[in-house]
Amino acid sequence: MVLGNSWKSRHKHSCGPARRWVRPGSAALLWVLCATRLVCGAGTVVGDTNVVQKDAEFDVTYNDTVTSENQTIYAFNHTISRNKTEGVRVSVDVLQKKFESPILFVIRQKQAVMSFQVPLILRGLYQRKYPYKHVARTLCQPPTRAASETQYFFVDVSTLSGQGTNFLLRVSRVESFTLQTDKKFTFTASPSQPQFFKYVFPDGVDTVIVKVNSDMSFPCSVMSVQDIQCPVYDLDNNVAFIGMYQTMTKKGAITVQRKDFPSNSFYVVVVVKTEDEACGGPLRFYPLQPDELIDAGNRTKVLDVVVSPAIDSEKYVMGMLFCLGIFLSFYLLTLLVACIENKRMKRRETFQIPPDMSPAETGKTPASPYEYGSFADNGSTLSSEAITDSATSTDNNYGYMERSLDSVARSRQESLSSVEEDEYDTLDDIDSDKNIVRTKKYLCVSDLARKDKRILSKKYQIYFWNIATIAVFYALPVIQLVITYQTVVNVTGNQDICYYNFLCAHPLGALSAFNNILSNLGYVMLGFLFLLIVLKRDIVHKRALVRNDVNALECGIPKHFGLYYAMGTALMMEGLLSACYHVCPNYTNFQFDTSFMYMIAGLCMLKLYQKRHPDINASAYTAYACLAAVIFFSVLGVVFGKGNMAFWIVFSVIHILATLLLSTQLYYMGRWRLDTGVLRRIVYVIYTDCIRQCSGPMYIDRMVLLVMGNIVNWSLAAYGLIQRPNDFASYLLAIAICNLLLYFAFYIIMKLRSGERIKCLPLVCILFTAVVWGFALYFFFQGLSTWQKTPAESREHNRDCILLSFFDDHDIWHFLSSIAMFGSFLVLLTMDDDLDTVQRDKIYVF
């Protein structure tokens, strides 16, 4: 207990030379006692209590006894100066094991009063009580305006115990009470013996980092930074009252700015907690009796503290310029590549197509330069010429009509206003034969690109508009929430709320870790650059359609850019939401950092599938509904999934069922029904294809992909069920990434197996992206913090900055992953450019 009464050094009263305080309490009680029964002299008698004052010296141990009838006052004096702060520490030890009542110690200073009892009772969780017989406290040093001043303070010792209680008292000066810049100081602390030190900002230094380290993980401790004022809150039950504080095991670091401390100085307080539960340690047993005292054992901890200057404004400027320079260089590189490609295209048009002869006038269809060897292995396969002939000769069966360029041109000139939303997925002209077309053994892109291009274009544009709407409604409350988080951190000073890398967290304004936010700029800038690239391609394609370019009309993979726009928007939103997450990273808002990662993975898989299945790709509403379900499970996993076996069983069952349903949908190209007769049809297929006669799958390539996909997903489901990882959001993201990588690898292999080739630009993008992904994952797995553990345990993973003294490993992950995602998008955009002159009835579906 600390009282706010002010006392003069030598207080004179009407009783003569006896200048003594008889009992800790209020000033009014003192005068009442003096007026009633006061005998003045060397030993003062108040009531039945004998009060003795002794002049005492520093660094001398006083062995004395106190009873309810005998009280002692120890008077100390010391000289303080304005330019030097000297710490004073009072140490008390009670020698007896059993006693009726505790001893009360009251230290009266010029502008402060401190009191504590011995044994000191500190409480833990569930009202556990821990007694400490050895107590040591550092006195708060009030400032002085004089160049030198002698100040007095008194240590009053009293008890209500009738029996004599023996104690030891020692008052000493604290060495290195004022910390020096970049000089490490080692000390010990315990729950009943906290420590605090003073630091004064040197000239020219506006920000410092206070680092406290220990070789011992436990006992758990708290470091705090408090303003220079009395009292100093240095016990486990009050250290969180003012200032900034954080729990720690082996590492702790707090960045302190001069602007937050008007006196240009502050106290560094280190307190050892009574229990280790806050730092992830074991929890003690519940006491059998409510008032039972529990022996805390040895909870002394050796620590060292060092205060180092933080980076200056030049480092901030260098960091921002470096970040901008890296990503602006991609804009310049893209501009250079675009100029080279434009010159090459003009040169090709000049030399390949005579100005007086169009492709339609030649009467020839551009031949494909590729041989599809994979479909010519046996008698049952078809060559590219055979497929063309069969498509032409079976018009009545498949409803396939070769359209002249004039009819195509007329269809392009029809008003877009005639396209309604309910027309998007209709195939009225071929309803009678689409089941036949989609179940052919060997499908070509022309078989799955028969819908009106205007309808499909508007259908896929919905992806972009939907994700833009989702982004607005998702981002606004997120920004509001993280601003609230940051405000709470700044107001309360509780730095356990946010899981920063405290050894490399550079504040700017109200933000605690500006560098972690700035490094997300790459996602936004490269996402916007990707949108510009897609827009340029979209404009070029529309111009080709207007001039009835045969390659744009009937060749290559059908160009639908809506999903690309959605991917670019998702990349920009990933940067924005990742920045919001890093305003105050913790487990409750980790979904902000992962939600659009799920979006990106899902959109990439949809784009890969759309390339050769444009007519039967999922609609935007279905796709986003599925992604919403994924995010819903992510939230459930974060809230309920930790160690919950029931949740993992339910999730694994849903995961496996979803995998089987999706596999069936992909294998049969959507030509199946989920109704009451599905089980009967499954039994019939097993009987006819496996029991009555053993026949292989009709679509071998699709079956290989789906079998591999099921193996991967079943394995991931089993891993989750057995291991039950704490980080459910990352586990869910790993499922999405594994499926994306599997499908992408399958696509590349089948593309090469079908005789297609990869042009120089996409090949360079693939190699470059693979290398960047490798380095990015290396920095990602460095793990500078983790909200799967307590804040104190997370700080054990903190590391110093490694780039420009401004960015840490996770910032480099942001840089590299944004570049890698941009490169991955470019691969998806360009890897089928080799088919731009190949007719669609010669491009195979896989």
PDB file of N, CA and C in Angstrom, residues 365-428:
ATOM      1  N   THR A 365      -7.686 -23.052 -93.704  1.00  0.00           N
ATOM      2  CA  THR A 365      -7.668 -22.897 -92.250  1.00  0.00           C
ATOM      3  C   THR A 365      -6.234 -23.024 -91.766  1.00  0.00           C
ATOM      4  N   PRO A 366      -5.774 -22.136 -90.926  1.00  0.00           N
ATOM      5  CA  PRO A 366      -4.395 -22.226 -90.450  1.00  0.00           C
ATOM      6  C   PRO A 366      -4.126 -23.586 -89.825  1.00  0.00           C
ATOM      7  N   ALA A 367      -3.083 -24.229 -90.296  1.00  0.00           N
ATOM      8  CA  ALA A 367      -2.737 -25.565 -89.798  1.00  0.00           C
ATOM      9  C   ALA A 367      -2.017 -25.460 -88.472  1.00  0.00           C
ATOM     10  N   SER A 368      -2.244 -26.468 -87.675  1.00  0.00           N
ATOM     11  CA  SER A 368      -1.560 -26.500 -86.383  1.00  0.00           C
ATOM     12  C   SER A 368      -0.153 -27.037 -86.550  1.00  0.00           C
ATOM     13  N   PRO A 369       0.814 -26.398 -85.980  1.00  0.00           N
ATOM     14  CA  PRO A 369       2.185 -26.895 -86.075  1.00  0.00           C
ATOM     15  C   PRO A 369       2.493 -27.989 -85.079  1.00  0.00           C
ATOM     16  N   TYR A 370       1.469 -28.476 -84.359  1.00  0.00           N
ATOM     17  CA  TYR A 370       1.747 -29.434 -83.284  1.00  0.00           C
ATOM     18  C   TYR A 370       1.176 -30.795 -83.629  1.00  0.00           C
ATOM     19  N   GLU A 371       1.858 -31.809 -83.239  1.00  0.00           N
ATOM     20  CA  GLU A 371       1.377 -33.181 -83.378  1.00  0.00           C
ATOM     21  C   GLU A 371       0.986 -33.685 -81.986  1.00  0.00           C
ATOM     22  N   TYR A 372      -0.202 -34.250 -81.892  1.00  0.00           N
ATOM     23  CA  TYR A 372      -0.712 -34.706 -80.597  1.00  0.00           C
ATOM     24  C   TYR A 372      -0.455 -36.195 -80.461  1.00  0.00           C
ATOM     25  N   GLY A 373       0.773 -36.500 -80.106  1.00  0.00           N
ATOM     26  CA  GLY A 373       1.182 -37.902 -80.077  1.00  0.00           C
ATOM     27  C   GLY A 373       0.454 -38.716 -79.048  1.00  0.00           C
ATOM     28  N   SER A 374      -0.019 -38.089 -77.995  1.00  0.00           N
ATOM     29  CA  SER A 374      -0.646 -38.866 -76.934  1.00  0.00           C
ATOM     30  C   SER A 374      -1.975 -39.463 -77.369  1.00  0.00           C
ATOM     31  N   PHE A 375      -2.576 -38.935 -78.451  1.00  0.00           N
ATOM     32  CA  PHE A 375      -3.843 -39.459 -78.906  1.00  0.00           C
ATOM     33  C   PHE A 375      -3.669 -40.318 -80.161  1.00  0.00           C
ATOM     34  N   ALA A 376      -2.474 -40.747 -80.421  1.00  0.00           N
ATOM     35  CA  ALA A 376      -2.216 -41.585 -81.592  1.00  0.00           C
ATOM     36  C   ALA A 376      -1.450 -42.835 -81.200  1.00  0.00           C
ATOM     37  N   ASP A 377      -1.689 -43.316 -80.019  1.00  0.00           N
ATOM     38  CA  ASP A 377      -0.936 -44.466 -79.535  1.00  0.00           C
ATOM     39  C   ASP A 377      -1.510 -45.782 -80.014  1.00  0.00           C
ATOM     40  N   ASN A 378      -2.833 -45.892 -80.225  1.00  0.00           N
ATOM     41  CA  ASN A 378      -3.421 -47.156 -80.647  1.00  0.00           C
ATOM     42  C   ASN A 378      -4.558 -46.884 -81.608  1.00  0.00           C
ATOM     43  N   GLY A 379      -5.215 -47.954 -82.015  1.00  0.00           N
ATOM     44  CA  GLY A 379      -6.249 -47.825 -83.027  1.00  0.00           C
ATOM     45  C   GLY A 379      -7.468 -47.084 -82.556  1.00  0.00           C
ATOM     46  N   SER A 380      -7.674 -46.994 -81.266  1.00  0.00           N
ATOM     47  CA  SER A 380      -8.875 -46.343 -80.762  1.00  0.00           C
ATOM     48  C   SER A 380      -8.738 -44.843 -80.687  1.00  0.00           C
ATOM     49  N   THR A 381      -7.536 -44.321 -80.848  1.00  0.00           N
ATOM     50  CA  THR A 381      -7.330 -42.875 -80.771  1.00  0.00           C
ATOM     51  C   THR A 381      -7.430 -42.264 -82.150  1.00  0.00           C
ATOM     52  N   LEU A 382      -7.559 -40.937 -82.146  1.00  0.00           N
ATOM     53  CA  LEU A 382      -7.790 -40.216 -83.380  1.00  0.00           C
ATOM     54  C   LEU A 382      -6.688 -39.211 -83.612  1.00  0.00           C
ATOM     55  N   SER A 383      -6.324 -39.011 -84.848  1.00  0.00           N
ATOM     56  CA  SER A 383      -5.407 -37.938 -85.200  1.00  0.00           C
ATOM     57  C   SER A 383      -6.187 -36.640 -85.282  1.00  0.00           C
ATOM     58  N   SER A 384      -5.447 -35.538 -85.398  1.00  0.00           N
ATOM     59  CA  SER A 384      -6.119 -34.248 -85.455  1.00  0.00           C
ATOM     60  C   SER A 384      -6.986 -34.129 -86.685  1.00  0.00           C
ATOM     61  N   GLU A 385      -6.561 -34.696 -87.820  1.00  0.00           N
ATOM     62  CA  GLU A 385      -7.386 -34.641 -89.029  1.00  0.00           C
ATOM     63  C   GLU A 385      -8.659 -35.458 -88.862  1.00  0.00           C
ATOM     64  N   ALA A 386      -8.556 -36.615 -88.208  1.00  0.00           N
ATOM     65  CA  ALA A 386      -9.732 -37.463 -88.030  1.00  0.00           C
ATOM     66  C   ALA A 386     -10.770 -36.777 -87.153  1.00  0.00           C
ATOM     67  N   ILE A 387     -10.275 -36.089 -86.146  1.00  0.00           N
ATOM     68  CA  ILE A 387     -11.221 -35.404 -85.271  1.00  0.00           C
ATOM     69  C   ILE A 387     -11.963 -34.323 -86.036  1.00  0.00           C
ATOM     70  N   THR A 388     -11.240 -33.588 -86.869  1.00  0.00           N
ATOM     71  CA  THR A 388     -11.893 -32.550 -87.670  1.00  0.00           C
ATOM     72  C   THR A 388     -12.918 -33.147 -88.599  1.00  0.00           C
ATOM     73  N   ASP A 389     -12.567 -34.283 -89.228  1.00  0.00           N
ATOM     74  CA  ASP A 389     -13.504 -34.919 -90.152  1.00  0.00           C
ATOM     75  C   ASP A 389     -14.740 -35.423 -89.429  1.00  0.00           C
ATOM     76  N   SER A 390     -14.510 -36.045 -88.288  1.00  0.00           N
ATOM     77  CA  SER A 390     -15.660 -36.591 -87.559  1.00  0.00           C
ATOM     78  C   SER A 390     -16.587 -35.482 -87.103  1.00  0.00           C
ATOM     79  N   ALA A 391     -16.006 -34.354 -86.684  1.00  0.00           N
ATOM     80  CA  ALA A 391     -16.861 -33.248 -86.253  1.00  0.00           C
ATOM     81  C   ALA A 391     -17.671 -32.700 -87.398  1.00  0.00           C
ATOM     82  N   THR A 392     -17.096 -32.732 -88.602  1.00  0.00           N
ATOM     83  CA  THR A 392     -17.819 -32.201 -89.762  1.00  0.00           C
ATOM     84  C   THR A 392     -18.872 -33.168 -90.256  1.00  0.00           C
ATOM     85  N   SER A 393     -18.578 -34.457 -90.175  1.00  0.00           N
ATOM     86  CA  SER A 393     -19.488 -35.448 -90.739  1.00  0.00           C
ATOM     87  C   SER A 393     -20.618 -35.828 -89.810  1.00  0.00           C
ATOM     88  N   THR A 394     -20.596 -35.395 -88.616  1.00  0.00           N
ATOM     89  CA  THR A 394     -21.646 -35.784 -87.657  1.00  0.00           C
ATOM     90  C   THR A 394     -22.369 -34.556 -87.132  1.00  0.00           C
ATOM     91  N   ASP A 395     -22.646 -33.642 -88.036  1.00  0.00           N
ATOM     92  CA  ASP A 395     -23.332 -32.413 -87.610  1.00  0.00           C
ATOM     93  C   ASP A 395     -24.681 -32.715 -87.001  1.00  0.00           C
ATOM     94  N   ASN A 396     -25.416 -33.723 -87.590  1.00  0.00           N
ATOM     95  CA  ASN A 396     -26.750 -34.003 -87.102  1.00  0.00           C
ATOM     96  C   ASN A 396     -26.729 -34.570 -85.692  1.00  0.00           C
ATOM     97  N   ASN A 397     -25.655 -35.329 -85.368  1.00  0.00           N
ATOM     98  CA  ASN A 397     -25.586 -35.952 -84.051  1.00  0.00           C
ATOM     99  C   ASN A 397     -25.144 -34.975 -82.968  1.00  0.00           C
ATOM    100  N   TYR A 398     -24.158 -34.119 -83.279  1.00  0.00           N
ATOM    101  CA  TYR A 398     -23.557 -33.285 -82.244  1.00  0.00           C
ATOM    102  C   TYR A 398     -23.999 -31.839 -82.321  1.00  0.00           C
ATOM    103  N   GLY A 399     -24.775 -31.494 -83.361  1.00  0.00           N
ATOM    104  CA  GLY A 399     -25.249 -30.130 -83.424  1.00  0.00           C
ATOM    105  C   GLY A 399     -24.145 -29.132 -83.682  1.00  0.00           C
ATOM    106  N   TYR A 400     -23.060 -29.559 -84.278  1.00  0.00           N
ATOM    107  CA  TYR A 400     -21.896 -28.697 -84.484  1.00  0.00           C
ATOM    108  C   TYR A 400     -21.996 -28.074 -85.860  1.00  0.00           C
ATOM    109  N   MET A 401     -21.854 -26.792 -85.960  1.00  0.00           N
ATOM    110  CA  MET A 401     -21.931 -26.076 -87.223  1.00  0.00           C
ATOM    111  C   MET A 401     -20.727 -25.182 -87.363  1.00  0.00           C
ATOM    112  N   GLU A 402     -20.043 -25.286 -88.459  1.00  0.00           N
ATOM    113  CA  GLU A 402     -18.943 -24.375 -88.742  1.00  0.00           C
ATOM    114  C   GLU A 402     -19.530 -23.069 -89.236  1.00  0.00           C
ATOM    115  N   ARG A 403     -19.181 -22.006 -88.541  1.00  0.00           N
ATOM    116  CA  ARG A 403     -19.748 -20.718 -88.885  1.00  0.00           C
ATOM    117  C   ARG A 403     -18.786 -19.956 -89.778  1.00  0.00           C
ATOM    118  N   SER A 404     -19.332 -19.286 -90.739  1.00  0.00           N
ATOM    119  CA  SER A 404     -18.502 -18.452 -91.600  1.00  0.00           C
ATOM    120  C   SER A 404     -18.096 -17.203 -90.851  1.00  0.00           C
ATOM    121  N   LEU A 405     -17.061 -16.537 -91.353  1.00  0.00           N
ATOM    122  CA  LEU A 405     -16.600 -15.327 -90.706  1.00  0.00           C
ATOM    123  C   LEU A 405     -17.654 -14.231 -90.760  1.00  0.00           C
ATOM    124  N   ASP A 406     -18.484 -14.246 -91.833  1.00  0.00           N
ATOM    125  CA  ASP A 406     -19.521 -13.218 -91.930  1.00  0.00           C
ATOM    126  C   ASP A 406     -20.563 -13.380 -90.820  1.00  0.00           C
ATOM    127  N   SER A 407     -20.957 -14.642 -90.551  1.00  0.00           N
ATOM    128  CA  SER A 407     -21.954 -14.859 -89.495  1.00  0.00           C
ATOM    129  C   SER A 407     -21.393 -14.514 -88.134  1.00  0.00           C
ATOM    130  N   VAL A 408     -20.095 -14.828 -87.926  1.00  0.00           N
ATOM    131  CA  VAL A 408     -19.460 -14.478 -86.654  1.00  0.00           C
ATOM    132  C   VAL A 408     -19.415 -12.977 -86.478  1.00  0.00           C
ATOM    133  N   ALA A 409     -19.080 -12.282 -87.546  1.00  0.00           N
ATOM    134  CA  ALA A 409     -19.007 -10.825 -87.456  1.00  0.00           C
ATOM    135  C   ALA A 409     -20.356 -10.237 -87.123  1.00  0.00           C
ATOM    136  N   ARG A 410     -21.409 -10.796 -87.749  1.00  0.00           N
ATOM    137  CA  ARG A 410     -22.743 -10.282 -87.466  1.00  0.00           C
ATOM    138  C   ARG A 410     -23.132 -10.518 -85.997  1.00  0.00           C
ATOM    139  N   SER A 411     -22.752 -11.700 -85.483  1.00  0.00           N
ATOM    140  CA  SER A 411     -23.087 -11.978 -84.082  1.00  0.00           C
ATOM    141  C   SER A 411     -22.367 -11.032 -83.134  1.00  0.00           C
ATOM    142  N   ARG A 412     -21.161 -10.608 -83.492  1.00  0.00           N
ATOM    143  CA  ARG A 412     -20.415  -9.693 -82.636  1.00  0.00           C
ATOM    144  C   ARG A 412     -21.010  -8.294 -82.640  1.00  0.00           C
ATOM    145  N   GLN A 413     -21.721  -7.977 -83.722  1.00  0.00           N
ATOM    146  CA  GLN A 413     -22.261  -6.634 -83.827  1.00  0.00           C
ATOM    147  C   GLN A 413     -23.638  -6.503 -83.193  1.00  0.00           C
ATOM    148  N   GLU A 414     -24.201  -7.599 -82.693  1.00  0.00           N
ATOM    149  CA  GLU A 414     -25.501  -7.517 -82.039  1.00  0.00           C
ATOM    150  C   GLU A 414     -25.394  -6.725 -80.741  1.00  0.00           C
ATOM    151  N   SER A 415     -26.464  -6.122 -80.358  1.00  0.00           N
ATOM    152  CA  SER A 415     -26.460  -5.289 -79.152  1.00  0.00           C
ATOM    153  C   SER A 415     -26.273  -6.155 -77.913  1.00  0.00           C
ATOM    154  N   LEU A 416     -25.356  -5.706 -77.038  1.00  0.00           N
ATOM    155  CA  LEU A 416     -25.129  -6.438 -75.793  1.00  0.00           C
ATOM    156  C   LEU A 416     -26.309  -6.300 -74.842  1.00  0.00           C
ATOM    157  N   SER A 417     -27.149  -5.341 -75.087  1.00  0.00           N
ATOM    158  CA  SER A 417     -28.286  -5.162 -74.191  1.00  0.00           C
ATOM    159  C   SER A 417     -29.285  -6.290 -74.296  1.00  0.00           C
ATOM    160  N   SER A 418     -29.180  -7.111 -75.342  1.00  0.00           N
ATOM    161  CA  SER A 418     -30.109  -8.224 -75.498  1.00  0.00           C
ATOM    162  C   SER A 418     -29.725  -9.424 -74.657  1.00  0.00           C
ATOM    163  N   VAL A 419     -28.546  -9.360 -74.035  1.00  0.00           N
ATOM    164  CA  VAL A 419     -28.073 -10.472 -73.218  1.00  0.00           C
ATOM    165  C   VAL A 419     -28.592 -10.305 -71.805  1.00  0.00           C
ATOM    166  N   GLU A 420     -29.401 -11.252 -71.358  1.00  0.00           N
ATOM    167  CA  GLU A 420     -29.963 -11.194 -70.023  1.00  0.00           C
ATOM    168  C   GLU A 420     -29.267 -12.209 -69.126  1.00  0.00           C
ATOM    169  N   GLU A 421     -29.404 -12.004 -67.806  1.00  0.00           N
ATOM    170  CA  GLU A 421     -28.720 -12.891 -66.862  1.00  0.00           C
ATOM    171  C   GLU A 421     -29.225 -14.308 -66.941  1.00  0.00           C
ATOM    172  N   ASP A 422     -30.520 -14.486 -67.253  1.00  0.00           N
ATOM    173  CA  ASP A 422     -31.059 -15.844 -67.293  1.00  0.00           C
ATOM    174  C   ASP A 422     -30.639 -16.583 -68.550  1.00  0.00           C
ATOM    175  N   GLU A 423     -29.865 -15.914 -69.443  1.00  0.00           N
ATOM    176  CA  GLU A 423     -29.384 -16.597 -70.635  1.00  0.00           C
ATOM    177  C   GLU A 423     -27.991 -17.188 -70.436  1.00  0.00           C
ATOM    178  N   TYR A 424     -27.376 -16.920 -69.300  1.00  0.00           N
ATOM    179  CA  TYR A 424     -25.957 -17.234 -69.153  1.00  0.00           C
ATOM    180  C   TYR A 424     -25.633 -18.696 -69.416  1.00  0.00           C
ATOM    181  N   ASP A 425     -26.411 -19.594 -68.866  1.00  0.00           N
ATOM    182  CA  ASP A 425     -26.062 -21.003 -68.937  1.00  0.00           C
ATOM    183  C   ASP A 425     -27.023 -21.802 -69.807  1.00  0.00           C
ATOM    184  N   THR A 426     -27.718 -21.158 -70.689  1.00  0.00           N
ATOM    185  CA  THR A 426     -28.651 -21.885 -71.544  1.00  0.00           C
ATOM    186  C   THR A 426     -27.944 -22.401 -72.780  1.00  0.00           C
ATOM    187  N   LEU A 427     -28.367 -23.569 -73.224  1.00  0.00           N
ATOM    188  CA  LEU A 427     -27.855 -24.188 -74.457  1.00  0.00           C
ATOM    189  C   LEU A 427     -29.069 -24.702 -75.233  1.00  0.00           C
ATOM    190  N   ASP A 428     -30.004 -23.795 -75.507  1.00  0.00           N
ATOM    191  CA  ASP A 428     -31.266 -24.223 -76.112  1.00  0.00           C
ATOM    192  C   ASP A 428     -31.062 -24.900 -77.458  1.00  0.00           C
TER     193      ASP A 428
END
